[in-house]
Amino acid sequence: MNNFTPRKLAFIVALLLAFFISVLLSILLYFQNNFRIYYTFAIFLSTFTIAYFLILAAVEKFVYNKIKVIYKTIHNLRIDPKNKLHNLNLEKDILNDVNKQVIDWHSRNLEEIDRLKKLEIYRREFIGNLAHELKTPIFNIQGYILTLLEGGLNDPAINRDYLLRTENSVERMIALVEDLDMISKLESGGLALNIEKTDLLSLTKEVINSTELQAKERSIKIFLKESSDKPIWVMADKARITQVLTNLFINSIKYGKENGQTQVAFYDLDENILVEINDNGIGISGEHLPRIFERFYRADKSRSRTSGGTGLGLSIVKHIIEAHQQTISVKSEQNVGSVFSFTLRKA
Ligand code: ADP
């Protein structure tokens, strides 16, 4: 029954029917003394022809139309756009074909469901993390305001201090919202990069200067490994690479040790320039290292929060470098230090 097409089915049934009817009628004619062999042939041929087309029409109407509904359902769901509906023809083994297509459709659906499930877990985790991040500053603000309302406002010992703390919490929320905005723009491709020929050396010097104050607060020195004035030309979006360097330098300060140092070096690779930012800070242990570029992932939770970290900095850095079609990596050893390296295409 494997390759039993509707045409074959109609042919066999019509043949059997024509055979029995012509034999039956021939016997009748024989008893009426009217038997002629060409009558038998004529009856056989006409019965066969009529039966064949009737059966084919019936098969088409009842089976084919029902199968067509299944095909339509599969194709309407756009599971297999290559395989058009009009390919269905009665010469083929429709049932086997439908069976095969349903199995294909099912396996493709399973992959799709798997992908959607992962997205759903990711979405849930993201919302959970976001709620968690927002909770602390909101509750803090609520606490400070209640204290002020319940009399603190007239107490010069705390009123200014509590307002400053409120301001800090608001700033923390703004930083979070700004980072989220940047991530969502980078992920949705809504942030067009303005890639141009850029002198990486002078850009790095500018960022070192702009982070100097924060570095000084922790007595950390950020410096170039080799001092030079020769420009290092790369193709980059100036504003975004400034952000990458700022995030990496600020991290090397936040997770650095007092009196520590952060060294920046450039290496000439074939087509790219490799930038290395090397600190002698607290480092990251092996268990955390593979995940630190994930959103909200923190190796050192308490230090990140007290220093105002949103947990999104490295995730933004990675997005920006990848939007430049380049890569970033990290090597680190706990209590020894970390090295963040990324590449940029030479101009
Ligand atoms: P955060 O706002 O928490 O700093 P990031 O995405 O910038 O978020 O960094 C993620 C985590 O990676 C940090 O919480 C910290 O634990 C770790 N980390 C990042 N940079 C360094 C570094 N230079 N030295 C040690 N740990 C680091």
XYZ file of N, CA and C in Angstrom, residues 23-231:
627
model
N -19.363 -9.236 -16.368
C -19.600 -10.689 -16.236
C -21.074 -10.936 -15.914
N -21.606 -10.137 -14.952
C -23.004 -10.284 -14.531
C -23.961 -10.057 -15.696
N -23.754 -8.944 -16.412
C -24.640 -8.620 -17.536
C -24.498 -9.636 -18.671
N -23.264 -10.125 -18.877
C -23.045 -11.121 -19.939
C -23.823 -12.398 -19.625
N -23.822 -12.777 -18.302
C -24.569 -13.980 -17.903
C -26.066 -13.773 -18.164
N -26.552 -12.576 -17.783
C -27.972 -12.249 -18.016
C -28.307 -12.343 -19.508
N -27.420 -11.717 -20.309
C -27.651 -11.714 -21.776
C -27.624 -13.139 -22.329
N -26.740 -13.928 -21.724
C -26.608 -15.319 -22.172
C -27.918 -16.079 -21.975
N -28.521 -15.845 -20.770
C -29.795 -16.535 -20.499
C -30.937 -16.008 -21.357
N -30.798 -14.795 -21.844
C -31.827 -14.240 -22.749
C -31.479 -14.511 -24.211
N -30.446 -15.302 -24.402
C -29.946 -15.641 -25.740
C -29.521 -14.425 -26.560
N -29.038 -13.417 -25.826
C -28.607 -12.198 -26.530
C -27.100 -11.971 -26.380
N -26.405 -12.979 -25.921
C -24.977 -12.797 -25.623
C -24.155 -12.531 -26.884
N -23.381 -11.409 -26.843
C -22.406 -11.110 -27.909
C -21.123 -10.674 -27.208
N -20.018 -11.161 -27.690
C -18.753 -10.832 -27.018
C -18.455 -9.321 -27.042
N -18.834 -8.649 -28.171
C -18.552 -7.201 -28.213
C -19.458 -6.413 -27.258
N -20.658 -7.038 -26.887
C -21.480 -6.399 -25.843
C -20.680 -6.383 -24.537
N -20.097 -7.530 -24.243
C -19.328 -7.646 -22.987
C -18.203 -6.602 -22.949
N -17.501 -6.496 -24.074
C -16.409 -5.507 -24.142
C -16.922 -4.081 -23.953
N -18.061 -3.835 -24.657
C -18.624 -2.477 -24.574
C -19.041 -2.158 -23.132
N -19.715 -3.156 -22.485
C -20.142 -2.941 -21.087
C -18.914 -2.732 -20.196
N -17.905 -3.592 -20.419
C -16.692 -3.503 -19.604
C -16.045 -2.112 -19.738
N -15.882 -1.686 -20.996
C -15.207 -0.399 -21.248
C -15.990 0.779 -20.684
N -17.315 0.787 -20.961
C -18.099 1.941 -20.474
C -18.175 1.947 -18.946
N -18.372 0.746 -18.345
C -18.426 0.708 -16.874
C -17.094 1.165 -16.282
N -16.003 0.666 -16.906
C -14.686 1.012 -16.383
C -14.461 2.529 -16.438
N -14.803 3.126 -17.629
C -14.564 4.561 -17.797
C -15.385 5.373 -16.799
N -16.705 5.050 -16.743
C -17.557 5.835 -15.830
C -17.086 5.670 -14.374
N -16.839 4.388 -13.995
C -16.457 4.118 -12.605
C -15.142 4.811 -12.256
N -14.175 4.764 -13.203
C -12.861 5.346 -12.947
C -12.989 6.837 -12.622
N -13.743 7.566 -13.496
C -13.853 9.018 -13.281
C -14.691 9.364 -12.041
N -15.740 8.539 -11.815
C -16.571 8.796 -10.628
C -15.758 8.604 -9.339
N -15.004 7.492 -9.330
C -14.217 7.193 -8.115
C -13.152 8.271 -7.903
N -12.517 8.653 -9.034
C -11.485 9.682 -8.928
C -12.071 10.984 -8.385
N -13.277 11.329 -8.908
C -13.935 12.562 -8.458
C -14.276 12.466 -6.973
N -14.748 11.254 -6.572
C -15.122 11.077 -5.164
C -13.892 11.198 -4.264
N -12.812 10.556 -4.715
C -11.581 10.612 -3.916
C -11.139 12.067 -3.783
N -11.196 12.741 -4.944
C -10.773 14.140 -4.946
C -11.611 14.958 -3.982
N -12.952 14.703 -4.054
C -13.865 15.503 -3.244
C -13.679 15.224 -1.745
N -13.650 13.922 -1.397
C -13.663 13.601 0.039
C -12.280 13.529 0.681
N -11.322 12.991 -0.056
C -10.002 12.844 0.562
C -9.142 14.068 0.276
N -9.050 14.361 -1.013
C -8.167 15.440 -1.436
C -8.550 16.756 -0.766
N -9.875 17.040 -0.740
C -10.296 18.300 -0.132
C -9.973 18.366 1.351
N -10.060 17.211 2.012
C -9.755 17.199 3.448
C -8.245 17.403 3.659
N -7.475 16.736 2.777
C -6.023 16.877 2.910
C -5.605 18.318 2.609
N -6.350 18.887 1.650
C -6.053 20.266 1.277
C -6.185 21.199 2.492
N -7.174 20.879 3.346
C -7.366 21.701 4.539
C -6.117 21.609 5.440
N -5.590 20.376 5.568
C -4.393 20.201 6.409
C -3.227 20.994 5.793
N -3.075 20.855 4.469
C -2.010 21.574 3.779
C -2.143 23.067 3.996
N -3.405 23.514 3.834
C -3.645 24.962 3.972
C -3.255 25.416 5.369
N -3.641 24.624 6.374
C -3.318 24.996 7.755
C -1.808 25.108 7.916
N -1.096 24.100 7.380
C 0.363 24.122 7.508
C 0.940 25.342 6.786
N 0.448 25.576 5.557
C 1.029 26.663 4.761
C 0.609 28.034 5.251
N -0.626 28.110 5.786
C -1.048 29.404 6.324
C -0.174 29.823 7.475
N 0.345 28.808 8.190
C 1.232 29.106 9.309
C 2.643 29.404 8.816
N 2.775 29.386 7.509
C 4.030 29.733 6.841
C 5.202 28.918 7.365
N 4.934 27.643 7.573
C 5.992 26.810 8.087
C 6.951 26.426 6.966
N 6.404 26.160 5.809
C 7.270 25.756 4.720
C 6.901 26.529 3.448
N 7.369 27.769 3.339
C 6.940 28.598 2.221
C 7.400 28.075 0.862
N 8.459 27.241 0.852
C 8.968 26.750 -0.444
C 7.975 25.791 -1.085
N 7.299 24.983 -0.226
C 6.452 23.928 -0.745
C 5.034 24.449 -0.959
N 4.732 24.832 -2.178
C 3.448 25.492 -2.442
C 2.296 24.490 -2.471
N 1.117 25.020 -2.198
C -0.078 24.185 -2.161
C -0.389 23.534 -3.511
N -0.143 24.271 -4.594
C -0.494 23.702 -5.886
C 0.395 22.521 -6.288
N 1.427 22.237 -5.475
C 2.257 21.064 -5.771
C 1.500 19.761 -5.512
N 0.417 19.875 -4.766
C -0.371 18.685 -4.439
C -0.977 18.119 -5.720
N -0.617 16.924 -6.109
C -1.300 16.394 -7.283
C -1.624 14.924 -7.111
N -2.649 14.495 -7.851
C -3.190 13.160 -7.619
C -2.289 12.040 -8.120
N -1.230 12.412 -8.859
C -0.271 11.397 -9.320
C 0.566 10.920 -8.140
N 0.630 11.797 -7.120
C 1.529 11.510 -6.006
C 0.828 10.747 -4.885
N 1.634 10.163 -4.031
C 1.075 9.508 -2.855
C 0.806 10.592 -1.813
N -0.444 11.151 -1.900
C -0.755 12.330 -1.095
C -0.628 12.065 0.400
N -1.127 10.894 0.823
C -1.126 10.619 2.258
C 0.290 10.578 2.825
N 1.176 9.907 2.056
C 2.568 9.849 2.501
C 3.181 11.237 2.532
N 2.839 12.001 1.506
C 3.362 13.345 1.374
C 2.902 14.223 2.539
N 1.597 14.126 2.840
C 1.060 14.918 3.952
C 1.725 14.494 5.253
N 1.860 13.196 5.405
C 2.482 12.673 6.613
C 3.879 13.262 6.788
N 4.646 13.269 5.675
C 6.011 13.775 5.723
C 6.016 15.272 6.074
N 5.102 15.993 5.422
C 5.071 17.436 5.678
C 4.656 17.750 7.117
N 3.716 16.942 7.639
C 3.285 17.185 9.023
C 4.440 16.902 9.982
N 5.222 15.839 9.680
C 6.367 15.523 10.551
C 7.401 16.663 10.497
N 7.672 17.154 9.262
C 8.622 18.279 9.118
C 8.134 19.493 9.887
N 6.853 19.759 9.715
C 6.215 20.920 10.346
C 6.332 20.817 11.863
N 6.088 19.598 12.343
C 6.151 19.347 13.777
C 7.573 19.605 14.306
N 8.591 19.090 13.576
C 9.946 19.255 14.104
C 10.363 20.720 14.046
N 9.913 21.425 12.984
C 10.237 22.855 12.924
C 9.541 23.606 14.055
N 8.320 23.189 14.345
C 7.585 23.824 15.441
C 8.279 23.613 16.776
N 8.808 22.377 16.942
C 9.500 22.102 18.203
C 10.685 23.036 18.382
N 11.429 23.265 17.287
C 12.584 24.180 17.368
C 12.123 25.585 17.727
N 11.023 25.992 17.085
C 10.493 27.335 17.316
C 10.038 27.483 18.779
N 9.348 26.424 19.263
C 8.854 26.459 20.640
C 10.041 26.537 21.613
N 11.088 25.789 21.290
C 12.291 25.788 22.110
C 12.890 27.191 22.186
N 12.949 27.845 21.022
C 13.511 29.199 20.948
C 12.647 30.169 21.754
N 11.314 30.026 21.607
C 10.409 30.924 22.330
C 10.479 30.711 23.835
N 10.662 29.422 24.226
C 10.761 29.129 25.666
C 11.996 29.809 26.251
N 13.122 29.737 25.488
C 14.368 30.360 25.972
C 14.177 31.867 26.094
N 13.513 32.447 25.084
C 13.263 33.891 25.104
C 12.413 34.281 26.301
N 11.445 33.393 26.600
C 10.532 33.660 27.710
C 11.292 33.638 29.041
N 12.186 32.642 29.189
C 12.992 32.567 30.430
C 13.855 33.821 30.550
N 14.463 34.212 29.419
C 15.328 35.384 29.362
C 14.539 36.638 29.745
N 13.309 36.753 29.199
C 12.458 37.911 29.462
C 12.073 37.979 30.952
N 11.713 36.777 31.483
C 11.303 36.740 32.882
C 12.466 37.137 33.790
N 13.653 36.586 33.470
C 14.848 36.900 34.278
C 15.133 38.397 34.213
N 14.984 38.931 32.999
C 15.284 40.350 32.794
C 14.351 41.228 33.629
N 13.048 40.904 33.582
C 12.080 41.706 34.340
C 12.342 41.566 35.837
N 12.658 40.331 36.275
C 12.967 40.086 37.685
C 14.160 40.923 38.121
N 15.223 40.903 37.288
C 16.431 41.658 37.623
C 16.153 43.155 37.681
N 15.371 43.598 36.709
C 15.072 45.032 36.630
C 14.287 45.486 37.867
N 13.288 44.678 38.238
C 12.475 45.013 39.415
C 13.383 45.084 40.649
N 14.286 44.098 40.721
C 15.199 44.037 41.863
C 16.099 45.288 41.919
N 16.602 45.683 40.739
C 17.491 46.854 40.666
C 16.763 48.138 41.060
N 15.490 48.225 40.666
C 14.739 49.463 40.931
C 14.259 49.547 42.378
N 14.049 48.352 42.970
C 13.480 48.302 44.321
C 14.330 49.083 45.334
N 15.652 48.833 45.322
C 16.502 49.461 46.343
C 16.420 50.988 46.312
N 16.698 51.636 45.173
C 16.639 53.117 45.223
C 15.237 53.637 45.528
N 14.181 52.960 45.029
C 12.813 53.455 45.292
C 12.492 53.373 46.775
N 12.806 52.242 47.398
C 12.521 52.106 48.837
C 13.358 53.091 49.655
N 14.606 53.308 49.208
C 15.448 54.273 49.923
C 14.819 55.662 49.865
N 14.414 56.047 48.653
C 13.807 57.384 48.487
C 12.576 57.494 49.384
N 11.754 56.444 49.382
C 10.540 56.453 50.208
C 10.899 56.637 51.692
N 11.937 55.933 52.134
C 12.371 56.017 53.535
C 12.824 57.431 53.887
N 13.654 58.033 53.011
C 14.181 59.372 53.293
C 13.036 60.388 53.343
N 12.110 60.283 52.377
C 11.008 61.256 52.316
C 10.115 61.120 53.554
N 9.824 59.880 53.947
C 8.972 59.678 55.145
C 9.631 60.286 56.375
N 10.943 60.044 56.502
C 11.659 60.589 57.661
C 11.578 62.113 57.660
N 11.770 62.695 56.471
C 11.709 64.164 56.381
C 10.315 64.668 56.730
N 9.279 63.954 56.214
C 7.896 64.393 56.461
C 7.527 64.260 57.935
N 8.084 63.237 58.575
C 7.714 63.005 59.981
C 8.542 63.856 60.944
N 9.038 64.960 60.481
C 9.735 65.888 61.382
C 11.172 66.174 61.006
N 11.762 65.296 60.233
C 13.174 65.444 59.862
C 13.444 66.728 59.104
N 12.424 67.228 58.417
C 12.570 68.421 57.593
C 13.046 69.612 58.423
N 12.601 69.641 59.691
C 12.980 70.768 60.555
C 14.212 70.460 61.409
N 14.797 69.317 61.167
C 15.975 68.944 61.956
C 17.230 69.184 61.116
N 17.942 70.285 61.407
C 19.105 70.622 60.562
C 20.183 69.544 60.570
N 20.132 68.650 61.542
C 21.162 67.590 61.599
C 20.977 66.571 60.483
N 19.736 66.398 60.030
C 19.540 65.354 59.002
C 18.901 65.849 57.692
N 18.224 67.011 57.726
C 17.437 67.344 56.527
C 18.270 67.422 55.236
N 19.398 68.077 55.285
C 20.223 68.212 54.085
C 20.820 66.846 53.677
N 21.267 66.150 54.706
C 21.867 64.829 54.452
C 20.873 63.882 53.766
N 19.608 63.902 54.252
C 18.602 63.000 53.663
C 18.218 63.411 52.245
N 18.241 64.743 52.023
C 17.949 65.183 50.652
C 19.072 64.756 49.697
N 20.304 64.835 50.198
C 21.444 64.404 49.356
C 21.365 62.906 49.059
N 20.947 62.144 50.070
C 20.818 60.691 49.860
C 19.724 60.399 48.841
N 18.629 61.190 48.930
C 17.543 61.020 47.965
C 18.065 61.290 46.555
N 18.840 62.365 46.457
C 19.426 62.740 45.166
C 20.294 61.591 44.618
N 21.073 60.957 45.506
C 21.930 59.836 45.080
C 21.102 58.695 44.520
N 19.998 58.381 45.225
C 19.144 57.277 44.760
C 18.507 57.616 43.418
N 18.114 58.891 43.252
C 17.527 59.295 41.969
C 18.585 59.145 40.864
N 19.802 59.548 41.169
C 20.878 59.438 40.173
C 21.110 57.982 39.782
N 21.012 57.120 40.790
C 21.203 55.682 40.527
C 20.126 55.174 39.555
N 18.885 55.651 39.788
C 17.797 55.224 38.897
C 17.981 55.793 37.490
N 18.451 57.029 37.420
C 18.678 57.636 36.096
C 19.762 56.845 35.347
N 20.844 56.494 36.078
C 21.926 55.735 35.437
C 21.386 54.419 34.882
N 20.522 53.791 35.685
C 19.951 52.510 35.276
C 19.096 52.666 34.008
N 18.239 53.688 34.025
C 17.353 53.908 32.876
C 18.177 54.262 31.630
N 19.226 55.058 31.817
C 20.064 55.431 30.656
C 20.768 54.204 30.076
N 21.285 53.350 30.978
C 21.956 52.129 30.498
C 20.965 51.209 29.790
N 19.759 51.102 30.360
C 18.731 50.246 29.734
C 18.357 50.770 28.357
N 18.241 52.081 28.270
C 17.891 52.718 27.007
C 18.969 52.407 25.959
N 20.224 52.522 26.392
C 21.341 52.256 25.472
C 21.310 50.798 25.025
N 21.111 49.871 25.986
C 21.084 48.445 25.641
C 19.958 48.161 24.660
N 18.777 48.711 24.928
C 17.651 48.377 24.045
C 17.882 48.961 22.655
N 18.521 50.140 22.583
C 18.835 50.705 21.261
C 19.856 49.826 20.533
N 20.874 49.393 21.283
C 21.916 48.566 20.651
C 21.340 47.232 20.186
N 20.441 46.663 21.017
C 19.891 45.348 20.664
C 18.894 45.418 19.533
N 18.158 46.533 19.444
C 17.149 46.600 18.386
C 17.741 47.175 17.099
N 19.032 47.495 17.142
C 19.682 48.055 15.952
C 19.229 49.497 15.732
N 18.628 50.107 16.763
C 18.116 51.471 16.617
C 19.198 52.533 16.787
N 20.429 52.063 17.060
C 21.490 53.040 17.260
C 22.472 52.927 16.085
N 22.341 53.833 15.145
C 23.224 53.757 13.974
C 24.609 54.250 14.382
N 25.633 53.454 14.060
C 26.992 53.864 14.422
C 27.502 54.873 13.395
N 28.249 55.826 13.902
C 28.852 56.804 13.000
C 30.337 56.461 12.889
N 30.629 55.463 12.057
C 32.004 54.965 11.985
C 32.849 55.891 11.109
N 33.937 56.356 11.682
C 34.816 57.247 10.909
C 36.263 57.007 11.327
N 37.166 57.569 10.541
C 38.584 57.431 10.853
C 38.859 58.186 12.160
N 39.386 57.460 13.160
C 39.527 58.058 14.496
C 40.924 57.785 15.046
N 41.482 58.767 15.706
C 42.780 58.552 16.351
C 42.535 57.978 17.753
N 42.797 56.670 17.864
C 42.512 55.968 19.114
C 43.386 56.475 20.263
N 44.602 56.895 19.928
C 45.522 57.357 20.975
C 45.003 58.630 21.647
N 44.601 59.619 20.830
C 44.142 60.867 21.464
C 42.802 60.643 22.162
N 41.969 59.747 21.597
C 40.679 59.434 22.249
C 40.923 58.831 23.639
N 41.891 57.897 23.702
C 42.191 57.236 24.980
C 42.713 58.265 25.994
N 43.576 59.175 25.500
C 44.120 60.198 26.421
C 42.997 61.065 26.984
N 42.026 61.402 26.106
C 40.889 62.217 26.568
C 40.118 61.485 27.669
N 39.888 60.178 27.445
C 39.111 59.420 28.442
C 39.903 59.281 29.745
N 41.213 59.107 29.633
C 42.038 59.027 30.855
C 41.894 60.334 31.651
N 41.936 61.447 30.927
C 41.784 62.750 31.610
C 40.423 62.878 32.272
N 39.376 62.420 31.565
C 38.026 62.623 32.116
C 37.743 61.706 33.303
N 38.515 60.639 33.448
C 38.269 59.741 34.591
C 39.309 59.958 35.716
N 40.165 60.936 35.505
C 41.282 61.156 36.433
C 40.815 61.418 37.875
N 39.740 62.219 37.944
C 39.252 62.601 39.275
C 38.811 61.374 40.079
N 38.023 60.536 39.406
C 37.553 59.312 40.091
C 38.728 58.402 40.453
N 39.714 58.355 39.544
C 40.889 57.509 39.802
C 41.645 58.027 41.032
N 41.750 59.355 41.112
C 42.494 59.967 42.225
C 41.847 59.645 43.564
N 40.483 59.641 43.563
C 39.760 59.363 44.812
C 40.180 58.031 45.418
N 40.574 57.088 44.532
C 40.993 55.773 45.060
C 42.507 55.583 44.908
N 43.174 56.694 44.642
C 44.637 56.680 44.436
C 45.061 55.642 43.404
N 44.337 55.631 42.309
C 44.689 54.691 41.231
C 45.232 55.495 40.056
N 46.244 54.964 39.413
C 46.845 55.686 38.296
C 46.502 54.957 36.990
N 45.926 55.736 36.051
C 45.646 55.145 34.735
C 46.660 55.744 33.764
N 47.381 54.903 33.055
C 48.411 55.441 32.150
C 48.607 54.544 30.923
N 49.229 55.156 29.897
C 49.529 54.414 28.668
C 50.837 53.656 28.857
N 50.891 52.435 28.366
C 52.089 51.619 28.560
C 53.304 52.284 27.884
N 53.068 52.754 26.655
C 54.163 53.448 25.957
C 53.692 54.845 25.616
N 54.429 55.832 26.076
C 53.974 57.191 25.739
C 54.451 57.527 24.333
N 53.495 57.994 23.531
C 53.815 58.325 22.144
C 52.802 59.358 21.667
N 53.186 60.110 20.647
C 52.246 61.086 20.095
C 51.788 60.668 18.716
N 52.310 59.539 18.247
C 51.971 59.085 16.893
C 50.527 58.566 16.887
N 49.664 59.153 16.035
C 48.250 58.722 16.040
C 48.092 57.231 15.717
